[in-house]
mmCIF file of C-alpha atoms and ligand atoms in Angstrom:
data_model
loop_
_atom_site.group_PDB
_atom_site.id
_atom_site.type_symbol
_atom_site.label_atom_id
_atom_site.label_comp_id
_atom_site.label_asym_id
_atom_site.label_seq_id
_atom_site.Cartn_x
_atom_site.Cartn_y
_atom_site.Cartn_z
ATOM 1 C CA MET A 78 -0.126 0.460 0.103
ATOM 2 C CA ILE A 79 1.338 3.460 -0.692
ATOM 3 C CA TYR A 80 -0.233 6.326 1.735
ATOM 4 C CA ALA A 81 -1.103 9.305 -0.097
ATOM 5 C CA ASP A 82 -3.614 10.979 2.127
ATOM 6 C CA TYR A 83 -1.181 13.359 4.637
ATOM 7 C CA ASN A 84 -3.398 16.058 4.388
ATOM 8 C CA ALA A 85 -6.374 13.944 5.904
ATOM 9 C CA THR A 86 -3.956 12.914 8.862
ATOM 10 C CA THR A 87 -0.072 11.796 9.425
ATOM 11 C CA PRO A 88 1.368 8.549 11.169
ATOM 12 C CA CYS A 89 2.769 9.730 14.307
ATOM 13 C CA ASP A 90 6.348 10.063 14.690
ATOM 14 C CA ARG A 91 7.349 6.653 16.641
ATOM 15 C CA LYS A 92 9.755 8.745 18.783
ATOM 16 C CA ILE A 93 7.061 10.653 19.936
ATOM 17 C CA ALA A 94 4.642 8.280 20.260
ATOM 18 C CA GLU A 95 7.011 6.418 22.420
ATOM 19 C CA ARG A 96 7.838 9.203 24.709
ATOM 20 C CA MET A 97 4.121 9.416 24.621
ATOM 21 C CA LEU A 98 3.604 6.233 26.131
ATOM 22 C CA GLU A 99 6.085 6.691 28.636
ATOM 23 C CA ILE A 100 4.436 10.055 29.937
ATOM 24 C CA GLN A 101 1.260 8.171 30.308
ATOM 25 C CA CYS A 102 2.538 5.253 32.630
ATOM 26 C CA ASP A 103 5.117 7.767 34.230
ATOM 27 C CA GLU A 104 4.306 10.831 34.691
ATOM 28 C CA PHE A 105 0.538 10.671 35.274
ATOM 29 C CA VAL A 106 0.067 12.796 38.122
ATOM 30 C CA ASN A 107 -2.342 15.352 37.268
ATOM 31 C CA PRO A 108 -0.476 18.488 36.291
ATOM 32 C CA SER A 109 -3.178 20.650 38.552
ATOM 33 C CA ASN A 110 -1.333 19.193 41.689
ATOM 34 C CA ARG A 111 0.987 21.819 42.083
ATOM 35 C CA ALA A 112 1.963 20.484 45.807
ATOM 36 C CA SER A 113 3.790 17.378 44.499
ATOM 37 C CA LEU A 114 6.676 17.248 42.285
ATOM 38 C CA SER A 115 5.326 15.326 40.051
ATOM 39 C CA GLY A 116 2.408 17.116 39.494
ATOM 40 C CA ARG A 117 4.994 19.923 38.533
ATOM 41 C CA ARG A 118 7.115 17.932 36.651
ATOM 42 C CA ALA A 119 3.144 17.180 34.749
ATOM 43 C CA ARG A 120 3.067 21.179 34.789
ATOM 44 C CA GLY A 121 6.505 21.414 32.724
ATOM 45 C CA LEU A 122 5.783 18.976 30.040
ATOM 46 C CA ILE A 123 2.879 21.160 29.270
ATOM 47 C CA ASP A 124 4.560 24.335 29.860
ATOM 48 C CA THR A 125 7.695 22.950 27.776
ATOM 49 C CA ALA A 126 4.785 22.094 24.797
ATOM 50 C CA ARG A 127 3.277 25.465 24.724
ATOM 51 C CA GLU A 128 6.830 27.139 24.505
ATOM 52 C CA GLN A 129 7.435 24.337 21.565
ATOM 53 C CA LEU A 130 4.433 25.305 19.683
ATOM 54 C CA ALA A 131 5.059 29.094 19.863
ATOM 55 C CA LYS A 132 8.379 28.952 18.408
ATOM 56 C CA ALA A 133 6.862 27.149 15.504
ATOM 57 C CA VAL A 134 4.153 29.225 14.701
ATOM 58 C CA GLY A 135 5.603 32.807 15.874
ATOM 59 C CA ALA A 136 3.650 33.097 18.904
ATOM 60 C CA TYR A 137 3.949 34.131 22.644
ATOM 61 C CA PRO A 138 3.242 31.058 24.576
ATOM 62 C CA ASP A 139 0.597 32.544 26.715
ATOM 63 C CA GLU A 140 -1.015 33.250 23.274
ATOM 64 C CA LEU A 141 -1.688 29.420 22.676
ATOM 65 C CA VAL A 142 -4.552 27.174 24.617
ATOM 66 C CA PHE A 143 -4.561 23.508 24.224
ATOM 67 C CA THR A 144 -7.969 21.552 22.439
ATOM 68 C CA SER A 145 -8.566 18.414 21.207
ATOM 69 C CA GLY A 146 -7.909 19.146 17.963
ATOM 70 C CA ALA A 147 -8.700 22.092 15.291
ATOM 71 C CA THR A 148 -12.341 21.537 15.078
ATOM 72 C CA GLU A 149 -12.868 22.234 19.081
ATOM 73 C CA ALA A 150 -10.140 25.270 18.593
ATOM 74 C CA ALA A 151 -12.317 26.505 15.372
ATOM 75 C CA ASN A 152 -16.174 26.378 17.359
ATOM 76 C CA THR A 153 -14.476 27.768 20.832
ATOM 77 C CA ILE A 154 -12.572 31.008 18.544
ATOM 78 C CA ILE A 155 -16.210 31.205 16.343
ATOM 79 C CA TYR A 156 -18.925 30.858 19.363
ATOM 80 C CA GLY A 157 -16.395 32.761 21.666
ATOM 81 C CA VAL A 158 -16.124 35.635 19.893
ATOM 82 C CA MET A 159 -19.681 35.851 18.182
ATOM 83 C CA GLN A 160 -21.180 35.236 21.823
ATOM 84 C CA ARG A 161 -18.962 38.512 23.035
ATOM 85 C CA LEU A 162 -20.176 40.549 19.319
ATOM 86 C CA MET A 163 -22.818 39.823 18.079
ATOM 87 C CA SER A 164 -25.080 41.987 19.727
ATOM 88 C CA GLU A 165 -22.914 45.084 18.423
ATOM 89 C CA ARG A 166 -21.756 43.572 15.225
ATOM 90 C CA PRO A 167 -24.023 40.888 14.024
ATOM 91 C CA ARG A 168 -22.104 39.874 10.880
ATOM 92 C CA ILE A 169 -19.434 36.427 10.748
ATOM 93 C CA LEU A 170 -17.918 35.908 6.850
ATOM 94 C CA THR A 171 -16.000 33.074 5.998
ATOM 95 C CA SER A 172 -14.329 31.861 2.845
ATOM 96 C CA ALA A 173 -17.064 29.977 0.768
ATOM 97 C CA ILE A 174 -13.991 26.798 0.806
ATOM 98 C CA GLU A 175 -13.623 26.380 4.550
ATOM 99 C CA HIS A 176 -13.280 23.375 6.236
ATOM 100 C CA PRO A 177 -16.521 22.123 7.663
ATOM 101 C CA ALA A 178 -14.935 22.759 11.204
ATOM 102 C CA VAL A 179 -15.743 26.391 10.047
ATOM 103 C CA CYS A 180 -18.713 27.015 7.808
ATOM 104 C CA MET A 181 -20.441 24.500 10.713
ATOM 105 C CA PRO A 182 -20.327 26.512 13.774
ATOM 106 C CA ALA A 183 -21.070 30.143 11.614
ATOM 107 C CA ASP A 184 -23.854 28.082 10.359
ATOM 108 C CA PHE A 185 -25.029 27.616 13.540
ATOM 109 C CA CYS A 186 -24.266 31.036 14.709
ATOM 110 C CA ALA A 187 -26.478 32.112 11.652
ATOM 111 C CA GLN A 188 -29.478 30.111 13.169
ATOM 112 C CA SER A 189 -29.080 31.857 16.446
ATOM 113 C CA GLY A 190 -29.384 35.058 14.649
ATOM 114 C CA ALA A 191 -25.891 36.076 13.319
ATOM 115 C CA ASP A 192 -25.375 37.103 9.733
ATOM 116 C CA TRP A 193 -23.474 34.927 7.927
ATOM 117 C CA VAL A 194 -22.184 35.640 4.275
ATOM 118 C CA GLU A 195 -19.309 32.718 2.306
ATOM 119 C CA ILE A 196 -17.155 35.025 0.423
ATOM 120 C CA ARG A 197 -16.793 33.924 -2.874
ATOM 121 C CA VAL A 198 -13.497 32.631 -4.648
ATOM 122 C CA ASP A 199 -12.049 32.815 -8.081
ATOM 123 C CA ASN A 200 -11.537 29.387 -10.274
ATOM 124 C CA GLN A 201 -8.231 28.617 -8.864
ATOM 125 C CA GLY A 202 -10.324 28.735 -4.988
ATOM 126 C CA ARG A 203 -8.527 32.760 -4.315
ATOM 127 C CA LEU A 204 -10.494 34.588 -1.824
ATOM 128 C CA ASP A 205 -12.382 37.358 -3.808
ATOM 129 C CA MET A 206 -11.079 40.398 -2.232
ATOM 130 C CA ALA A 207 -13.647 42.557 -3.672
ATOM 131 C CA HIS A 208 -16.591 40.743 -2.361
ATOM 132 C CA LEU A 209 -14.620 40.768 1.485
ATOM 133 C CA GLN A 210 -14.512 44.493 1.140
ATOM 134 C CA ALA A 211 -17.958 44.885 0.134
ATOM 135 C CA SER A 212 -19.185 42.165 2.169
ATOM 136 C CA LEU A 213 -17.055 44.160 5.255
ATOM 137 C CA GLN A 214 -18.582 47.892 4.141
ATOM 138 C CA GLU A 215 -21.717 46.508 4.148
ATOM 139 C CA LYS A 216 -22.860 45.422 7.703
ATOM 140 C CA PRO A 217 -20.709 45.623 10.875
ATOM 141 C CA THR A 218 -18.897 42.516 11.132
ATOM 142 C CA ALA A 219 -16.973 40.764 14.300
ATOM 143 C CA LEU A 220 -15.321 38.081 12.940
ATOM 144 C CA VAL A 221 -13.501 37.392 9.172
ATOM 145 C CA CYS A 222 -12.312 33.419 8.843
ATOM 146 C CA VAL A 223 -10.625 32.414 6.121
ATOM 147 C CA MET A 224 -7.965 29.413 6.147
ATOM 148 C CA ALA A 225 -4.218 29.764 5.424
ATOM 149 C CA ALA A 226 -3.794 26.820 3.524
ATOM 150 C CA ASN A 227 -6.798 24.775 1.663
ATOM 151 C CA ASN A 228 -6.862 21.051 2.785
ATOM 152 C CA GLU A 229 -8.410 19.587 -0.629
ATOM 153 C CA THR A 230 -6.468 21.633 -3.191
ATOM 154 C CA GLY A 231 -3.829 23.318 -1.165
ATOM 155 C CA VAL A 232 -4.483 26.977 -2.286
ATOM 156 C CA LEU A 233 -2.795 29.907 0.026
ATOM 157 C CA GLN A 234 -4.764 32.880 0.905
ATOM 158 C CA ASN A 235 -2.599 36.657 0.694
ATOM 159 C CA ILE A 236 -3.581 36.780 4.500
ATOM 160 C CA PRO A 237 -1.563 39.856 5.364
ATOM 161 C CA GLU A 238 -3.815 41.207 2.318
ATOM 162 C CA LEU A 239 -6.950 40.191 4.007
ATOM 163 C CA VAL A 240 -5.866 40.889 7.858
ATOM 164 C CA ARG A 241 -5.298 44.690 6.596
ATOM 165 C CA ILE A 242 -9.367 44.964 4.543
ATOM 166 C CA ALA A 243 -10.417 43.185 7.966
ATOM 167 C CA HIS A 244 -9.179 45.193 10.749
ATOM 168 C CA ASP A 245 -9.334 48.609 8.661
ATOM 169 C CA ALA A 246 -13.401 47.237 8.661
ATOM 170 C CA GLY A 247 -12.639 46.967 12.632
ATOM 171 C CA ALA A 248 -13.183 42.925 12.395
ATOM 172 C CA LEU A 249 -11.300 40.736 13.672
ATOM 173 C CA VAL A 250 -9.613 37.768 11.829
ATOM 174 C CA PHE A 251 -9.537 33.986 12.512
ATOM 175 C CA CYS A 252 -7.366 31.864 10.269
ATOM 176 C CA ASP A 253 -7.334 28.265 9.944
ATOM 177 C CA MET A 254 -3.428 27.135 10.339
ATOM 178 C CA THR A 255 -4.235 23.652 10.020
ATOM 179 C CA GLN A 256 -2.555 22.439 7.185
ATOM 180 C CA ILE A 257 0.306 24.956 6.349
ATOM 181 C CA LEU A 258 1.994 24.127 10.191
ATOM 182 C CA GLY A 259 5.193 21.897 9.170
ATOM 183 C CA LYS A 260 4.668 22.283 5.492
ATOM 184 C CA LEU A 261 5.806 26.164 4.937
ATOM 185 C CA PRO A 262 6.984 28.857 7.056
ATOM 186 C CA PHE A 263 4.925 31.074 8.787
ATOM 187 C CA ASN A 264 4.298 33.630 11.711
ATOM 188 C CA VAL A 265 1.023 34.365 12.985
ATOM 189 C CA HIS A 266 2.475 38.236 14.237
ATOM 190 C CA THR A 267 3.620 38.902 10.739
ATOM 191 C CA ASP A 268 0.459 37.809 9.310
ATOM 192 C CA GLY A 269 -1.261 39.927 11.776
ATOM 193 C CA VAL A 270 -4.353 37.296 12.511
ATOM 194 C CA ASP A 271 -6.077 37.650 15.590
ATOM 195 C CA PHE A 272 -6.805 34.155 16.242
ATOM 196 C CA ALA A 273 -5.614 30.656 15.083
ATOM 197 C CA CYS A 274 -6.148 26.935 15.191
ATOM 198 C CA PHE A 275 -3.615 23.740 14.368
ATOM 199 C CA SER A 276 -3.803 20.237 14.733
ATOM 200 C CA ALA A 277 -1.271 17.742 15.954
ATOM 201 C CA HIS A 278 -2.378 14.441 13.414
ATOM 202 C CA LYS A 279 -1.390 17.119 10.387
ATOM 203 C CA CYS A 280 2.013 17.349 11.434
ATOM 204 C CA TYR A 281 3.391 13.863 12.543
ATOM 205 C CA GLY A 282 1.663 13.866 15.945
ATOM 206 C CA PRO A 283 -1.066 12.310 17.899
ATOM 207 C CA LYS A 284 -4.528 12.500 17.377
ATOM 208 C CA GLY A 285 -7.070 14.214 19.209
ATOM 209 C CA VAL A 286 -4.694 17.233 20.195
ATOM 210 C CA GLY A 287 -4.812 20.723 19.226
ATOM 211 C CA ALA A 288 -4.444 24.280 20.211
ATOM 212 C CA PHE A 289 -5.519 27.739 19.468
ATOM 213 C CA TYR A 290 -3.825 31.228 19.260
ATOM 214 C CA LYS A 291 -5.577 33.884 20.608
ATOM 215 C CA ARG A 292 -3.727 37.320 19.837
ATOM 216 C CA ARG A 293 -2.523 38.981 23.788
ATOM 217 C CA GLY A 294 -5.521 41.346 25.117
ATOM 218 C CA LEU A 295 -8.002 39.723 23.400
ATOM 219 C CA SER A 296 -11.151 38.213 25.224
ATOM 220 C CA LEU A 297 -12.998 35.379 24.386
ATOM 221 C CA SER A 298 -15.744 33.089 26.237
ATOM 222 C CA PRO A 299 -14.847 29.682 26.392
ATOM 223 C CA LEU A 300 -16.575 26.926 24.842
ATOM 224 C CA ILE A 301 -15.822 23.933 27.711
ATOM 225 C CA ARG A 302 -16.218 25.402 31.364
ATOM 226 C CA GLY A 303 -15.782 23.620 34.330
ATOM 227 C CA GLY A 304 -11.875 23.596 36.551
ATOM 228 C CA GLY A 305 -10.633 26.473 34.914
ATOM 229 C CA GLN A 306 -7.466 24.687 32.923
ATOM 230 C CA GLU A 307 -5.533 26.987 30.442
ATOM 231 C CA GLU A 308 -6.218 30.102 31.634
ATOM 232 C CA ASN A 309 -9.901 29.233 31.948
ATOM 233 C CA LEU A 310 -10.223 28.954 28.546
ATOM 234 C CA ARG A 311 -10.314 24.982 28.090
ATOM 235 C CA SER A 312 -11.515 23.389 31.152
ATOM 236 C CA GLY A 313 -10.915 19.567 31.773
ATOM 237 C CA THR A 314 -7.884 17.813 33.206
ATOM 238 C CA GLU A 315 -5.169 18.088 30.305
ATOM 239 C CA ASN A 316 -4.143 15.505 27.964
ATOM 240 C CA VAL A 317 -0.576 15.627 29.121
ATOM 241 C CA ALA A 318 0.896 13.037 26.819
ATOM 242 C CA GLY A 319 -1.022 14.324 23.253
ATOM 243 C CA ILE A 320 -0.005 17.628 24.521
ATOM 244 C CA ALA A 321 3.772 16.877 24.558
ATOM 245 C CA GLY A 322 3.474 15.158 21.910
ATOM 246 C CA PHE A 323 2.069 17.757 19.908
ATOM 247 C CA GLY A 324 4.772 20.456 21.318
ATOM 248 C CA MET A 325 7.682 17.464 19.943
ATOM 249 C CA ALA A 326 5.452 17.192 16.322
ATOM 250 C CA ALA A 327 5.526 21.338 16.163
ATOM 251 C CA ASP A 328 9.289 21.986 17.385
ATOM 252 C CA GLN A 329 9.801 19.140 14.332
ATOM 253 C CA ALA A 330 7.986 20.956 12.072
ATOM 254 C CA ALA A 331 9.656 24.239 12.929
ATOM 255 C CA ARG A 332 13.438 22.394 12.466
ATOM 256 C CA GLU A 333 12.925 20.584 9.669
ATOM 257 C CA VAL A 334 10.120 23.078 7.565
ATOM 258 C CA ASN A 335 12.386 24.536 5.270
ATOM 259 C CA GLN A 336 13.322 21.025 4.312
ATOM 260 C CA ARG A 337 9.957 19.293 3.970
ATOM 261 C CA LYS A 338 8.862 22.140 1.617
ATOM 262 C CA ALA A 339 11.578 21.354 -0.663
ATOM 263 C CA LYS A 340 11.022 17.776 -0.465
ATOM 264 C CA LEU A 341 7.487 17.870 -1.142
ATOM 265 C CA GLN A 342 7.828 20.753 -4.035
ATOM 266 C CA ARG A 343 10.008 18.216 -5.372
ATOM 267 C CA LEU A 344 8.073 15.286 -5.154
ATOM 268 C CA THR A 345 4.548 17.462 -6.796
ATOM 269 C CA ARG A 346 6.286 18.086 -9.327
ATOM 270 C CA THR A 347 7.629 14.868 -10.572
ATOM 271 C CA LEU A 348 3.709 13.586 -9.728
ATOM 272 C CA GLU A 349 2.505 16.296 -11.764
ATOM 273 C CA SER A 350 4.804 16.250 -14.528
ATOM 274 C CA GLN A 351 4.438 12.396 -15.062
ATOM 275 C CA LEU A 352 0.430 13.343 -14.891
ATOM 276 C CA ARG A 353 0.392 16.173 -17.492
ATOM 277 C CA ALA A 354 2.646 14.544 -20.159
ATOM 278 C CA HIS A 355 0.179 10.758 -20.091
ATOM 279 C CA LEU A 356 -3.262 12.436 -19.506
ATOM 280 C CA PRO A 357 -4.127 15.375 -21.796
ATOM 281 C CA GLY A 358 -7.147 17.642 -20.563
ATOM 282 C CA LEU A 359 -5.948 16.802 -16.958
ATOM 283 C CA VAL A 360 -6.785 20.022 -14.423
ATOM 284 C CA ILE A 361 -4.518 20.092 -11.212
ATOM 285 C CA GLN A 362 -7.162 22.503 -9.351
ATOM 286 C CA SER A 363 -5.682 25.718 -7.799
ATOM 287 C CA SER A 364 -2.351 25.373 -10.112
ATOM 288 C CA GLU A 365 -2.144 28.189 -11.389
ATOM 289 C CA ALA A 366 -2.747 30.088 -7.887
ATOM 290 C CA ASP A 367 0.228 29.697 -4.734
ATOM 291 C CA ARG A 368 -0.166 26.467 -3.418
ATOM 292 C CA LEU A 369 0.557 24.145 -0.267
ATOM 293 C CA PRO A 370 3.575 22.000 -1.549
ATOM 294 C CA GLY A 371 2.442 17.816 -1.524
ATOM 295 C CA THR A 372 -1.440 18.473 -2.698
ATOM 296 C CA SER A 373 -2.501 17.866 -6.323
ATOM 297 C CA MET A 374 -6.569 17.714 -6.870
ATOM 298 C CA CYS A 375 -6.445 16.134 -9.988
ATOM 299 C CA SER A 376 -9.527 16.359 -12.105
ATOM 300 C CA LEU A 377 -10.036 14.521 -15.803
ATOM 301 C CA PRO A 378 -13.450 16.360 -17.099
ATOM 302 C CA ASN A 379 -15.796 13.948 -18.411
ATOM 303 C CA ILE A 380 -14.301 11.099 -16.747
ATOM 304 C CA LYS A 381 -16.994 8.250 -17.205
ATOM 305 C CA GLY A 382 -16.779 6.376 -13.869
ATOM 306 C CA LYS A 383 -14.585 6.661 -10.220
ATOM 307 C CA TRP A 384 -10.886 7.229 -11.038
ATOM 308 C CA LEU A 385 -9.857 6.768 -7.541
ATOM 309 C CA ALA A 386 -11.390 3.015 -7.283
ATOM 310 C CA GLN A 387 -8.856 2.262 -10.232
ATOM 311 C CA LEU A 388 -6.067 2.752 -7.709
ATOM 312 C CA PRO A 389 -6.393 -0.578 -5.495
ATOM 313 C CA GLY A 390 -2.691 0.132 -3.879
ATOM 314 C CA ILE A 391 -2.493 3.684 -3.113
ATOM 315 C CA ILE A 392 -4.603 4.790 -0.265
ATOM 316 C CA ALA A 393 -5.305 8.296 -1.875
ATOM 317 C CA SER A 394 -8.951 10.487 -1.730
ATOM 318 C CA SER A 395 -11.141 12.411 -3.197
ATOM 319 C CA GLY A 396 -11.366 15.286 -1.067
ATOM 320 C CA SER A 397 -11.844 16.108 2.194
ATOM 321 C CA ALA A 398 -12.775 12.894 4.419
ATOM 322 C CA CYS A 399 -16.511 14.985 5.602
ATOM 323 C CA ALA A 400 -17.077 15.036 1.674
ATOM 324 C CA SER A 401 -15.839 11.343 1.251
ATOM 325 C CA LEU A 402 -18.538 10.305 3.930
ATOM 326 C CA GLN A 403 -21.369 12.150 2.757
ATOM 327 C CA GLY A 404 -20.303 10.746 -1.171
ATOM 328 C CA LYS A 405 -21.151 14.456 -1.525
ATOM 329 C CA PRO A 406 -19.058 16.787 -4.654
ATOM 330 C CA SER A 407 -16.539 18.681 -2.946
ATOM 331 C CA HIS A 408 -18.067 22.173 -2.005
ATOM 332 C CA VAL A 409 -14.926 23.219 -2.580
ATOM 333 C CA LEU A 410 -14.762 22.450 -6.035
ATOM 334 C CA ARG A 411 -17.850 23.596 -6.462
ATOM 335 C CA GLU A 412 -17.450 26.993 -5.310
ATOM 336 C CA MET A 413 -14.051 26.871 -7.502
ATOM 337 C CA GLY A 414 -16.733 26.241 -10.346
ATOM 338 C CA VAL A 415 -16.173 22.763 -10.777
ATOM 339 C CA GLU A 416 -19.063 20.325 -12.625
ATOM 340 C CA PRO A 417 -20.457 17.858 -9.606
ATOM 341 C CA GLU A 418 -19.089 14.726 -11.777
ATOM 342 C CA THR A 419 -15.980 15.959 -12.286
ATOM 343 C CA ALA A 420 -15.381 16.991 -8.162
ATOM 344 C CA LEU A 421 -17.304 13.634 -7.210
ATOM 345 C CA ARG A 422 -14.391 12.077 -9.657
ATOM 346 C CA SER A 423 -11.046 13.565 -8.952
ATOM 347 C CA ILE A 424 -8.456 12.714 -7.021
ATOM 348 C CA ARG A 425 -6.373 14.412 -4.226
ATOM 349 C CA ILE A 426 -2.915 12.822 -3.988
ATOM 350 C CA SER A 427 -1.373 14.718 -0.838
ATOM 351 C CA LEU A 428 2.133 13.703 0.348
ATOM 352 C CA GLY A 429 3.852 13.921 3.164
ATOM 353 C CA SER A 430 7.742 13.700 4.910
ATOM 354 C CA PRO A 431 7.769 9.920 4.421
ATOM 355 C CA SER A 432 6.814 9.939 0.534
ATOM 356 C CA THR A 433 9.296 9.002 -1.418
ATOM 357 C CA GLU A 434 10.156 9.665 -5.579
ATOM 358 C CA ALA A 435 9.639 5.663 -6.583
ATOM 359 C CA GLU A 436 6.057 5.762 -4.600
ATOM 360 C CA VAL A 437 5.065 9.088 -6.216
ATOM 361 C CA ARG A 438 6.212 7.066 -9.675
ATOM 362 C CA ALA A 439 4.174 4.270 -8.656
ATOM 363 C CA ILE A 440 0.991 6.777 -8.074
ATOM 364 C CA ALA A 441 1.522 8.421 -11.330
ATOM 365 C CA SER A 442 1.451 5.390 -13.437
ATOM 366 C CA GLN A 443 -1.489 3.704 -11.455
ATOM 367 C CA MET A 444 -3.465 6.970 -12.073
ATOM 368 C CA ILE A 445 -2.565 6.437 -15.779
ATOM 369 C CA ALA A 446 -3.804 3.437 -16.310
ATOM 370 C CA GLY A 447 -6.690 3.825 -14.284
ATOM 371 C CA ALA A 448 -7.322 6.803 -16.706
ATOM 372 C CA GLU A 449 -6.786 4.872 -19.781
ATOM 373 C CA LYS A 450 -8.512 2.126 -18.573
ATOM 374 C CA LEU A 451 -11.593 4.448 -17.795
ATOM 375 C CA GLY A 452 -11.681 5.946 -21.606
ATOM 376 C CA PHE A 453 -9.176 8.470 -21.713
HETATM 377 N N1 PLP B 236 -9.063 22.429 9.237
HETATM 378 C C1 PLP B 236 -8.721 21.999 8.144
HETATM 379 C C2 PLP B 236 -8.072 22.635 7.561
HETATM 380 C C3 PLP B 236 -8.099 20.275 8.201
HETATM 381 O O1 PLP B 236 -7.477 20.009 7.225
HETATM 382 C C4 PLP B 236 -8.795 19.903 9.139
HETATM 383 C C5 PLP B 236 -8.883 18.634 9.518
HETATM 384 O O2 PLP B 236 -9.262 17.590 8.803
HETATM 385 C C6 PLP B 236 -9.529 20.729 10.403
HETATM 386 C C7 PLP B 236 -9.475 21.672 10.482
HETATM 387 C C8 PLP B 236 -10.230 19.468 11.530
HETATM 388 O O3 PLP B 236 -9.042 19.008 12.239
HETATM 389 P P1 PLP B 236 -9.052 18.187 13.798
HETATM 390 O O4 PLP B 236 -9.330 17.020 12.447
HETATM 391 O O5 PLP B 236 -8.163 18.189 14.429
HETATM 392 O O6 PLP B 236 -10.409 18.119 14.620
#
């Protein structure tokens, strides 16, 4: 089996998993037990992880809050901001190609009286800045939510530019940075975002751990209330091993990001040049825009049949895990103007650090053979 679905999830680094096992079994004392040395050691593991993540994303450690993943982080930010600001600023804007972790809470806010508007994208998936500006001018807006890199096509948004536009209109900006961590260098302070979210399992850490960034000085209502952990922003006994694992994964991501980027760019070039040479009419979505290295959403307009089903030795996907579950065409491709049938039959190849040149060539051969079987 060749794994090519790294945007869906990555394998947990074995050294990290081993260290996490030690922490689970040996450093199990509650980190809130500050009276004991063991409790303080467990607290120290969380502090170290926060520093590691802060360094990787360009934040201060006290600006980060650990959660159960990017979904919880996004829900906390969206509900937390809207709850505080909705009466004065009823509007929430999201790009039309957000992950469900962002558009579903925005939809729920709309059901509770917020005015939710989705900002259009062009046929490459780039945000329509004029639509953003017009929507901000129409009504006071509390929050603008735009992902840095799309999980399906890899398209990158111009974050500093949209932050400038949103801030000029008095709106806060939340950026889903789940896919970019470890693939491209970035810095939340330089980008100027107010909130961001991250997930450990997208960068060789464990599943079930994530975090959000909240710029110093901003306030937020918590989603989960209880014992007051994480400065009252996320109650519940901390997942010490998971958080430590995330810290280690973030630390490694920060140290290796330029190497990973170069490798993913090289592998993507090989894959796409092979495919283009043999499949006239192939569309690599968002390929005219700035794109995440390692993500190739491949479409053959009018393909007759399920292309993905022709790749028995390869684990890839036809879009996000959520869309596949529902058997629906990807809303991301639909918003970019791709026909529903083509969207359903597109294949997303997403590569990662363990991917090799030989794997990429094997993927290309299978995709070409599969397309030929379907009449191309
Ligand atoms: N945002 C993006 C862009 C994603 O790709 C994902 C993962 O599927 C999420 C949010 C949700 O992350 P998690 O699985 O940590 O909740």
